[in-house]
Short mmCIF file of C-alpha atoms in Angstrom, two decimals:
data_model
loop_
_atom_site.label_atom_id
_atom_site.label_comp_id
_atom_site.label_asym_id
_atom_site.label_seq_id
_atom_site.Cartn_x
_atom_site.Cartn_y
_atom_site.Cartn_z
CA UNK A 1366 0.00 0.09 -0.05
CA UNK A 1367 3.01 2.16 0.63
CA UNK A 1368 4.06 1.74 -2.88
CA UNK A 1369 0.63 3.06 -4.09
CA UNK A 1370 1.34 6.18 -1.99
CA UNK A 1371 -1.04 5.46 0.85
CA UNK A 1372 -0.09 6.82 4.21
CA UNK A 1373 0.43 4.59 7.22
CA UNK A 1374 -2.53 6.04 9.12
CA UNK A 1375 -5.06 5.07 6.20
CA UNK A 1376 -3.30 1.62 5.96
CA UNK A 1377 -3.76 1.05 9.69
CA UNK A 1378 -7.46 2.12 9.35
CA UNK A 1379 -8.01 -0.46 6.32
CA UNK A 1380 -6.31 -3.37 8.25
CA UNK A 1381 -8.51 -2.59 11.45
CA UNK A 1382 -11.70 -2.81 9.23
CA UNK A 1383 -10.91 -5.83 7.59
CA UNK A 1384 -9.68 -7.43 11.08
CA UNK A 1385 -13.01 -6.17 12.45
CA UNK A 1386 -15.13 -7.93 9.63
CA UNK A 1387 -13.05 -10.99 9.94
CA UNK A 1388 -14.15 -11.54 13.48
CA UNK A 1389 -17.76 -11.12 12.69
CA UNK A 1390 -18.03 -12.52 9.14
CA UNK A 1391 -16.13 -15.66 9.74
CA UNK A 1392 -18.52 -16.79 12.58
CA UNK A 1393 -21.68 -15.63 10.73
CA UNK A 1394 -20.88 -17.65 7.53
CA UNK A 1395 -20.39 -20.68 9.61
CA UNK A 1396 -23.50 -20.07 11.68
CA UNK A 1397 -25.41 -19.96 8.38
CA UNK A 1398 -23.86 -23.04 7.03
CA UNK A 1399 -24.70 -24.85 10.21
CA UNK A 1400 -28.23 -23.53 10.53
CA UNK A 1401 -28.81 -24.94 6.80
CA UNK A 1402 -27.44 -28.37 7.76
CA UNK A 1403 -29.76 -28.30 10.89
CA UNK A 1404 -32.67 -27.38 8.94
CA UNK A 1405 -31.96 -30.03 6.30
CA UNK A 1406 -31.44 -32.70 8.96
CA UNK A 1407 -34.66 -31.91 11.08
CA UNK A 1408 -36.65 -31.92 7.60
CA UNK A 1409 -35.55 -35.27 6.61
CA UNK A 1410 -36.00 -36.76 10.04
CA UNK A 1411 -39.57 -35.65 10.23
CA UNK A 1412 -40.39 -36.59 6.42
CA UNK A 1413 -38.25 -39.52 5.92
CA UNK A 1414 -37.61 -41.02 9.56
CA UNK A 1415 -36.68 -44.57 8.41
CA UNK A 1416 -34.33 -43.46 5.70
CA UNK A 1417 -32.77 -40.96 8.01
CA UNK A 1418 -32.22 -43.23 10.83
CA UNK A 1419 -30.80 -45.87 8.65
CA UNK A 1420 -28.36 -43.34 6.85
CA UNK A 1421 -27.13 -42.07 10.40
CA UNK A 1422 -26.68 -45.73 11.67
CA UNK A 1423 -24.84 -46.88 8.45
CA UNK A 1424 -22.42 -43.90 8.96
CA UNK A 1425 -21.52 -44.40 12.53
CA UNK A 1426 -19.47 -43.27 14.26
CA UNK A 1427 -19.84 -39.74 13.30
CA UNK A 1428 -21.48 -37.81 16.05
CA UNK A 1429 -22.24 -37.30 19.78
CA UNK A 1430 -24.71 -40.01 20.14
CA UNK A 1431 -24.52 -43.74 20.25
CA UNK A 1432 -26.46 -46.09 18.05
CA UNK A 1433 -28.62 -47.21 20.97
CA UNK A 1434 -29.57 -43.44 21.58
CA UNK A 1435 -30.34 -42.92 18.01
CA UNK A 1436 -32.46 -46.13 17.86
CA UNK A 1437 -34.42 -45.21 20.87
CA UNK A 1438 -35.13 -41.67 19.56
CA UNK A 1439 -36.43 -43.07 16.26
CA UNK A 1440 -38.64 -45.40 18.21
CA UNK A 1441 -39.98 -42.56 20.20
CA UNK A 1442 -40.87 -40.72 16.94
CA UNK A 1443 -42.70 -43.67 15.86
CA UNK A 1444 -40.34 -45.72 13.94
CA UNK A 1445 -40.60 -49.48 13.96
CA UNK A 1446 -37.02 -51.02 14.37
CA UNK A 1447 -36.71 -54.63 13.52
CA UNK A 1448 -34.04 -56.60 15.06
CA UNK A 1449 -31.01 -58.32 13.32
CA UNK A 1450 -32.27 -61.29 11.44
CA UNK A 1451 -29.45 -63.66 10.14
CA UNK A 1452 -32.11 -64.78 7.46
CA UNK A 1453 -32.89 -61.10 6.03
CA UNK A 1454 -30.42 -58.63 7.46
CA UNK A 1455 -27.86 -57.04 5.28
CA UNK A 1456 -24.53 -55.83 6.67
CA UNK A 1457 -25.96 -52.29 6.95
CA UNK A 1458 -29.30 -51.21 8.30
CA UNK A 1459 -32.01 -51.30 5.71
CA UNK A 1460 -35.40 -49.82 5.21
CA UNK A 1461 -38.17 -52.34 4.87
CA UNK A 1462 -41.78 -51.94 3.53
CA UNK A 1463 -44.47 -53.19 5.92
CA UNK A 1464 -47.81 -54.87 4.49
CA UNK A 1465 -49.71 -51.73 5.76
CA UNK A 1466 -47.59 -49.55 3.58
CA UNK A 1467 -45.58 -48.21 6.50
CA UNK A 1468 -41.72 -48.10 6.59
CA UNK A 1469 -39.53 -49.72 9.06
CA UNK A 1470 -35.82 -50.25 9.63
CA UNK A 1471 -34.02 -53.52 10.06
CA UNK A 1472 -31.03 -53.50 12.10
CA UNK A 1473 -27.80 -54.58 10.00
CA UNK A 1474 -25.43 -57.42 10.84
CA UNK A 1475 -22.65 -54.84 11.58
CA UNK A 1476 -24.27 -54.03 14.72
CA UNK A 1477 -24.25 -57.64 16.08
CA UNK A 1478 -21.69 -58.35 18.80
CA UNK A 1479 -18.30 -59.15 17.48
CA UNK A 1480 -19.08 -58.54 14.09
CA UNK A 1481 -17.45 -55.19 13.56
CA UNK A 1482 -13.93 -56.33 14.01
CA UNK A 1483 -11.78 -58.76 12.21
CA UNK A 1484 -14.24 -61.55 12.96
CA UNK A 1485 -17.01 -59.63 11.19
CA UNK A 1486 -15.17 -59.79 7.80
CA UNK A 1487 -16.34 -63.22 7.17
CA UNK A 1488 -19.90 -62.05 7.96
CA UNK A 1489 -19.41 -58.83 5.68
CA UNK A 1490 -18.34 -61.14 2.84
CA UNK A 1491 -21.24 -63.28 3.31
CA UNK A 1492 -23.66 -60.66 3.14
CA UNK A 1493 -22.24 -58.88 0.13
CA UNK A 1494 -21.73 -61.97 -1.84
CA UNK A 1495 -17.95 -62.54 -1.58
CA UNK A 1496 -16.88 -66.14 -1.31
CA UNK A 1497 -16.37 -67.22 2.33
CA UNK A 1498 -13.71 -69.89 2.92
CA UNK A 1499 -14.96 -73.03 4.77
CA UNK A 1500 -13.08 -74.67 7.55
CA UNK A 1501 -12.95 -78.54 7.19
#
């Protein structure tokens, strides 16, 4: 700025104004982004509870709440949550259609005890169609 003939006092005023805006503008833009995400999440939770809960559980861990808390909250909001069933469950949670037209959620095999670790790799392969080696 000095090269362009601007005096030091004017330079200081400009830097002060930019700094003041940065202190205000940065949190404001983040607040607006967070508000949009919160609004969209609330909309999907109200309008598409089964799919929303299923998506949240399939992307754990990602937040403050455990899977059990998320499932109980969905149940309190009217979602029927079906337990893990070795016959029909996929690795991840899935949305199922009920005979009455309602939607429910089936818990995935990934939530079975000891299935998330190395022992779960065989179960995951079985659910996704990969060949599973058999022991003799």
